Coordinates of C-alpha atoms in Angstrom, one line a residue:
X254 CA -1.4 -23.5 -9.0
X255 CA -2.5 -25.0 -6.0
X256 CA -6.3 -24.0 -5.3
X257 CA -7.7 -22.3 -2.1
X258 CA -4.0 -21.9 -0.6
X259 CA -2.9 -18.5 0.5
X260 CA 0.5 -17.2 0.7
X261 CA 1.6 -14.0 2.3
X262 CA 4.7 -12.3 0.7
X263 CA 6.4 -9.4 2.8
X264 CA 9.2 -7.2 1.6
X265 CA 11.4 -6.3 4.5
X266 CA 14.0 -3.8 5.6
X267 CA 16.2 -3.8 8.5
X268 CA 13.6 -5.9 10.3
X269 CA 13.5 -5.8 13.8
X270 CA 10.7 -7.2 16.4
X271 CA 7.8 -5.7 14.7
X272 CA 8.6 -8.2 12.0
X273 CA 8.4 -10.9 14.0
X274 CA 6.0 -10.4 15.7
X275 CA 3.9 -9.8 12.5
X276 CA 4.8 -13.3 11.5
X277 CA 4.1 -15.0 15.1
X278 CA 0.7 -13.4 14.4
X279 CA 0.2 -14.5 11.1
X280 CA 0.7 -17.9 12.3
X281 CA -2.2 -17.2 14.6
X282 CA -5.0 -16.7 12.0
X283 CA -7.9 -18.9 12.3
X284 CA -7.4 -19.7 8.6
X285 CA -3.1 -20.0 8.5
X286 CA -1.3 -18.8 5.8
X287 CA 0.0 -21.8 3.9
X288 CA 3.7 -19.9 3.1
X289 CA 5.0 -16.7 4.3
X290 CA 7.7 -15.2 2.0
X291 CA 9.9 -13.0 3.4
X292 CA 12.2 -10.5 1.0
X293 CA 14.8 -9.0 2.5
X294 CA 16.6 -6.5 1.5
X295 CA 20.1 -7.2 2.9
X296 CA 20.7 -4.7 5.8
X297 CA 23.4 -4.9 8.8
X298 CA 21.3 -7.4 10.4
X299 CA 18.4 -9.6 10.3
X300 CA 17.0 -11.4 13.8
X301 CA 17.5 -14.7 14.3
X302 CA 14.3 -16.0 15.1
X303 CA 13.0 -15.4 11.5
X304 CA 15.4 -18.2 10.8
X305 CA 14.0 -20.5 13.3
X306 CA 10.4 -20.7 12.2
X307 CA 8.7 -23.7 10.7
X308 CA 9.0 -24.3 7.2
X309 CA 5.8 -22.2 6.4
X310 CA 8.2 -19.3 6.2
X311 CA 10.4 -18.8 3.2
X312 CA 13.2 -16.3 3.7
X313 CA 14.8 -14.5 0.1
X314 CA 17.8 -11.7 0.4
X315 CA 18.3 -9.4 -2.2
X316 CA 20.6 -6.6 -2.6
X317 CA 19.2 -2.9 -2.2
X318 CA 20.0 -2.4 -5.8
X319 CA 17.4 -5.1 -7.1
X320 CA 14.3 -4.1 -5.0
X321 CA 11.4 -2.6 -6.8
X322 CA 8.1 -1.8 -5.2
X323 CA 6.2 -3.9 -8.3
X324 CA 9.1 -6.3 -9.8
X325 CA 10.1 -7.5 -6.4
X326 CA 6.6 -8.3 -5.3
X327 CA 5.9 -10.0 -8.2
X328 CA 9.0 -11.8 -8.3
X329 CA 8.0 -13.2 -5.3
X330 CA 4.3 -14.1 -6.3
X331 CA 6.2 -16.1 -8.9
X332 CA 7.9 -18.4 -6.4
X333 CA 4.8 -18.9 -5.1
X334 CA 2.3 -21.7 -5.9
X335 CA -0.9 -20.6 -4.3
X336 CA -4.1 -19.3 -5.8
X337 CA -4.3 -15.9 -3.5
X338 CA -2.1 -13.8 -2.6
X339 CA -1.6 -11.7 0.1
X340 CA 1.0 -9.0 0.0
X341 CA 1.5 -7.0 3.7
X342 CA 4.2 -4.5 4.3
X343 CA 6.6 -4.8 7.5
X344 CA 5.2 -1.9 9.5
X345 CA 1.3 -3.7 9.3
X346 CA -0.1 -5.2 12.8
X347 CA -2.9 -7.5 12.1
X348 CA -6.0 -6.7 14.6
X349 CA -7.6 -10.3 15.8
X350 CA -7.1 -13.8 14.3
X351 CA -9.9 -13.4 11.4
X352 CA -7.6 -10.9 9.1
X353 CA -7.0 -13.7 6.8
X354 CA -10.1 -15.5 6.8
X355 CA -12.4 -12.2 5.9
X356 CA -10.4 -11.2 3.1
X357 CA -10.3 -14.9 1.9
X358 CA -14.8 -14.3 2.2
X359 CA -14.0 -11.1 -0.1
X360 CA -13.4 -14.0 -2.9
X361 CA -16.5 -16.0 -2.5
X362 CA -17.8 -13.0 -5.3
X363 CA -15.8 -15.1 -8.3
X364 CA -15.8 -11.9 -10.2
X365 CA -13.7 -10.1 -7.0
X366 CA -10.0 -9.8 -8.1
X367 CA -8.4 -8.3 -5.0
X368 CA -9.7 -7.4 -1.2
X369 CA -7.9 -5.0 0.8
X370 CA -8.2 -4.6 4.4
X371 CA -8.8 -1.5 6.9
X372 CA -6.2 0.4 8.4
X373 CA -6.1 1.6 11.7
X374 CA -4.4 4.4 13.7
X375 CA -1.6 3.5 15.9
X376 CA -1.7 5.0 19.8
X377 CA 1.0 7.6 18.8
X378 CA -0.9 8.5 15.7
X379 CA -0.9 12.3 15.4
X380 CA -4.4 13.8 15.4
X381 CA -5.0 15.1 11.9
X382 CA -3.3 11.9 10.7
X383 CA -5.9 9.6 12.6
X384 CA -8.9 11.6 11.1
X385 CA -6.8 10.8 7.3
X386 CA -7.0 7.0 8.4
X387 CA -10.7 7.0 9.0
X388 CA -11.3 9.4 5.7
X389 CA -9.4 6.5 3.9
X390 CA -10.3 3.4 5.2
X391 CA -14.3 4.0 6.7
X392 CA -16.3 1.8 8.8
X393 CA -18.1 0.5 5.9
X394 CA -16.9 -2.1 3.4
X395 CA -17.6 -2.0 -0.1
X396 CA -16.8 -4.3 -3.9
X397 CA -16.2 -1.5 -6.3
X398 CA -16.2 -2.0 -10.2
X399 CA -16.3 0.0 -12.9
X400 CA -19.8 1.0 -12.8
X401 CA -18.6 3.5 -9.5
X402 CA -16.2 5.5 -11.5
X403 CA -18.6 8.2 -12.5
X404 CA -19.5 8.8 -8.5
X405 CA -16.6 7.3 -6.9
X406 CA -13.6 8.9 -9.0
X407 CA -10.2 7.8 -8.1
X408 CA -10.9 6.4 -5.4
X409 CA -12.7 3.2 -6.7
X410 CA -9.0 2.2 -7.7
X411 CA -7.7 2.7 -4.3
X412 CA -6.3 -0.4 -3.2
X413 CA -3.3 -1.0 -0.8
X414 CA -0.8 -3.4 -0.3
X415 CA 0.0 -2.6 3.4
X416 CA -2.6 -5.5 3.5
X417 CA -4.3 -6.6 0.0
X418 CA -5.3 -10.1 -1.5
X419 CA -4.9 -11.0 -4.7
X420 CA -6.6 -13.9 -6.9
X421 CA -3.7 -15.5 -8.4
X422 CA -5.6 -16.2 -11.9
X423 CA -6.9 -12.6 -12.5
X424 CA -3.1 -10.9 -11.2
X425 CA -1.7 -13.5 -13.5
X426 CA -3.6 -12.5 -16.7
X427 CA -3.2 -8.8 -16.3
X428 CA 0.6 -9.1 -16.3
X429 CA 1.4 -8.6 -12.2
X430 CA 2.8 -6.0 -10.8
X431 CA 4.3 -4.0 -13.5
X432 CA 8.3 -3.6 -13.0
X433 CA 10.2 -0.5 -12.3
X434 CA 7.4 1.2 -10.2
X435 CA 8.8 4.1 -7.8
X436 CA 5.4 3.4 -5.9
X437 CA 1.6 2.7 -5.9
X438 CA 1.8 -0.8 -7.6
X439 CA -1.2 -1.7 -6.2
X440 CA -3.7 1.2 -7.3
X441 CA -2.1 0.4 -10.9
X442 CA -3.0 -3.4 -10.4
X443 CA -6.6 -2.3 -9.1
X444 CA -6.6 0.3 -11.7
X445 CA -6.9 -2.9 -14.4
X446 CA -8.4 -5.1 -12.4
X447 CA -11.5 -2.6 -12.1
X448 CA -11.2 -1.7 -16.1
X449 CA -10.9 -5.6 -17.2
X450 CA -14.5 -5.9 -15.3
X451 CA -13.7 -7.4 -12.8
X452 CA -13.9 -5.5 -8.6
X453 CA -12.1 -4.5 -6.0
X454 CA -13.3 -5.2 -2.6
X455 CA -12.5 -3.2 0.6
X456 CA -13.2 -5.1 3.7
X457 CA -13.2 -2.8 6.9
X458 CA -13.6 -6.0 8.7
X459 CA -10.3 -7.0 8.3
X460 CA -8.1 -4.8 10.1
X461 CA -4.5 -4.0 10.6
X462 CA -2.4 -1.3 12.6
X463 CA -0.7 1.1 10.4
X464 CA -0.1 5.0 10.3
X465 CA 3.0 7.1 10.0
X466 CA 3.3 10.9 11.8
X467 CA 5.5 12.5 8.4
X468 CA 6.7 15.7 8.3
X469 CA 6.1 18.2 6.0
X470 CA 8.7 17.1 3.7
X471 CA 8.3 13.4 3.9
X472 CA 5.2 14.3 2.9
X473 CA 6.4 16.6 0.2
X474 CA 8.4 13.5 -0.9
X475 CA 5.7 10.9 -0.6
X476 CA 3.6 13.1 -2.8
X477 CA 6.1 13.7 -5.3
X478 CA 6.6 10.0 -5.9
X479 CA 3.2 9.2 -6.0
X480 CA 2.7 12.0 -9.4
X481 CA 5.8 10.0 -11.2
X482 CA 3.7 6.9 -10.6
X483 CA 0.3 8.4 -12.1
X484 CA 2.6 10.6 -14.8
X485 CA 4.1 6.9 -15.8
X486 CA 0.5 5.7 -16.5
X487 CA -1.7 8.1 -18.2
X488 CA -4.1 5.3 -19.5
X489 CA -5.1 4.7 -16.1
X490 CA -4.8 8.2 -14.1
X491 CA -5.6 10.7 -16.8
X492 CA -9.7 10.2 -16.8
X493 CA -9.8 10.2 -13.4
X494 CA -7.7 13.0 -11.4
X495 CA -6.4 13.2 -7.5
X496 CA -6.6 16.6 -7.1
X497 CA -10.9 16.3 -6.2
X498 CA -10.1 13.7 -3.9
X499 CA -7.2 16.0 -2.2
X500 CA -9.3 18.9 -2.0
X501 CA -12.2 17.3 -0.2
X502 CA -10.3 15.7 2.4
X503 CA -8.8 18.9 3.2
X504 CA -12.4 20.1 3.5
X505 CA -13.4 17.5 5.6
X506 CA -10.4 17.4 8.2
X507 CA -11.1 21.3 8.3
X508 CA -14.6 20.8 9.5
X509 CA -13.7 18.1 11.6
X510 CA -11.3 20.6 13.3
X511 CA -13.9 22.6 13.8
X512 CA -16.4 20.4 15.0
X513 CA -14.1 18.9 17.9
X514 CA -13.2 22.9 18.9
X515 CA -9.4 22.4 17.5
X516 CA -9.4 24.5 14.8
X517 CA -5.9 25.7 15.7
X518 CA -5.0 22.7 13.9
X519 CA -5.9 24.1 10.6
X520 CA -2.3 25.6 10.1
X521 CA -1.1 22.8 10.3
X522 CA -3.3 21.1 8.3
X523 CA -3.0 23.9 5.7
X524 CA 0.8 23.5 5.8
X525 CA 1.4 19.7 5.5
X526 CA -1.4 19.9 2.3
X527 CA 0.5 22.4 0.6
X528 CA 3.8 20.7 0.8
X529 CA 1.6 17.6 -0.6
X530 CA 0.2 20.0 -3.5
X531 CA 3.5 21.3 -4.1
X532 CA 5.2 17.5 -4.2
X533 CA 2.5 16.0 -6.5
X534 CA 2.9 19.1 -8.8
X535 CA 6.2 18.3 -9.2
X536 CA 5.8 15.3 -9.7
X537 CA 3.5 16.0 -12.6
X538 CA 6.2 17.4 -14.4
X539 CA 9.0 15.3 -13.2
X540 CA 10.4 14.6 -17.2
X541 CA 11.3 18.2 -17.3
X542 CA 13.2 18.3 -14.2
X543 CA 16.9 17.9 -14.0
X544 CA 18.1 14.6 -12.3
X545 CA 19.6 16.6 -9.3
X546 CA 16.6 18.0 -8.2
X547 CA 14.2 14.9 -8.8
X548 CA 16.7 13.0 -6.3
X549 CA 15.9 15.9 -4.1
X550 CA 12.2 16.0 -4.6
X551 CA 12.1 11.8 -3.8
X552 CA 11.6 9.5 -0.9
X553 CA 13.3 6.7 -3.5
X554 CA 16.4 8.1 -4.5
X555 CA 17.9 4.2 -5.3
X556 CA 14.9 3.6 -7.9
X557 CA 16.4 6.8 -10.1
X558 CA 19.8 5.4 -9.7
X559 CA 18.8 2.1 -11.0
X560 CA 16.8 3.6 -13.8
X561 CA 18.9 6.9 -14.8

């Protein structure tokens, strides 16, 4: 392990310019990434100009059939030497040239195993869906540990890989990201990082770009595949539920609605949240559904045909 070095890793899909220029800004952070690890999952094309980058950035194809959300991250991590890593999905725009270098400040606290970084509304970001960012990701950062469960719930193992740092030595004793994971590797790793006492720090400082405008049913979908991920972990999810957490953000985008004099919005609001009700009950009960209708019910229909 090679101490105080940070490596990024980025699973990638049909990249296009966004990709690169996500790299071109990486490369732009007051404290450089010593690596960035690019895995690809091999598409009709891939632009040339990720090949013709220094030798900071590693690129890795694999087939569609071998990506995981948690196996393929952590294969990468594997290939890595350095003591942190940081994990970033395709679609993240970092804001400034400090995102690195506060979520490396996150680790000064010894006992902080991962820091994960606030997320910001794009321009095109759909109204009810911008108030969701700043419900998620608030002003305010915080270290959480196991001492906030009683008032903090689920969400003290929130944690995101859109843009989250990992101490190599505490991801490495826990085991990594656990393989075969539809989805949400990164509240499970949390999840134990949090119980094995050690914290999770959110740092609102660090910021990225990064919101998406679904529709009902990707929503539905998204949902769905977010129960399987709970159902498959009961040791983690079962003491502390979802459903609070739903409910009261529904609350609060309803009074918000209200308070900017939009409360036509409420339908709407109303509808999408009962298509994400209606997904993540599903999902609850996803080991008595037929296979037909869980590929129906999924945003990852390849993950059920690798593990049928």
């Amino acid at each position: 392990m090679r101490k105080n070095q940070i490596d990024v890793i980025i699973p990638t899909y049909r990249p296009d310019e966004r990709v690169v220029l996500l790299v071109r800004r990486l490369l732009k952070q007051s404290r450089r990434p010593d690596h960035i690890y690019l895995v690809n999952t091999v598409s009709e094309s891939f632009p040339k100009e990720l090949t013709e980058f220094t030798d900071e950035v590693i690129v890795t194809h694999i087939r569609p059939e071998q990506f995981d959300h948690g196996g393929t991250r952590h294969e990468a991590a594997m290939r890595s030497k350095a003591e942190f890593l940081l994990y970033m999905t395709q679609d993240a725009v970092p804001v400034g040239e400090d995102l690195i270098e506060t979520l490396y400040r996150c680790f000064e606290d010894e006992k902080v195993g991962a820091a994960y970084a606030r997320q910001l509304p794009a321009p095109d970001c759909h109204l009810i869906e911008r108030y969701t960012r700043s419900f998620n990701y608030p002003p305010e950062s915080c270290v959480k540990s196991a001492e906030d469960l009683p008032k903090m719930g689920i969400k003290t193992y929130f944690c995101s890989d859109v843009c989250a740092m990992y101490r190599r030595p505490i991801y490495e004793s826990l085991g990594g990201f656990e393989e075969k994971m539809i989805f949400n590797e990164d509240m499970v790793m949390a999840a134990k990082i949090i119980q094995s006492g050690y914290k999770v720090a959110y740092a609102a400082e660090a910021k990225v770009i990064h919101s998406h405008n679904y529709s009902c049913m990707q929503q539905f979908k998204r949902n769905f595949d977010l129960a399987v991920s709970q159902t498959d972990f009961p040791q983690i999810f079962e003491e502390v539920k979802s459903e609070n957490e739903g409910i009261r953000l529904v609350k609060e985008t309803a009074r918000y609605l209200i308070r900017i004099k939009k409360p036509w919005l409420i339908f709407s609001l109303v509808t999408k949240s009962g298509f994400k009700f209606l997904g993540y009950r599903l999902g609850k009960q996803y080991k008595k559904l037929p296979g037909q209708v869980i590929r129906r019910c999924t945003m990852n229909r390849r993950y059920w045909e690798n593990n049928s």
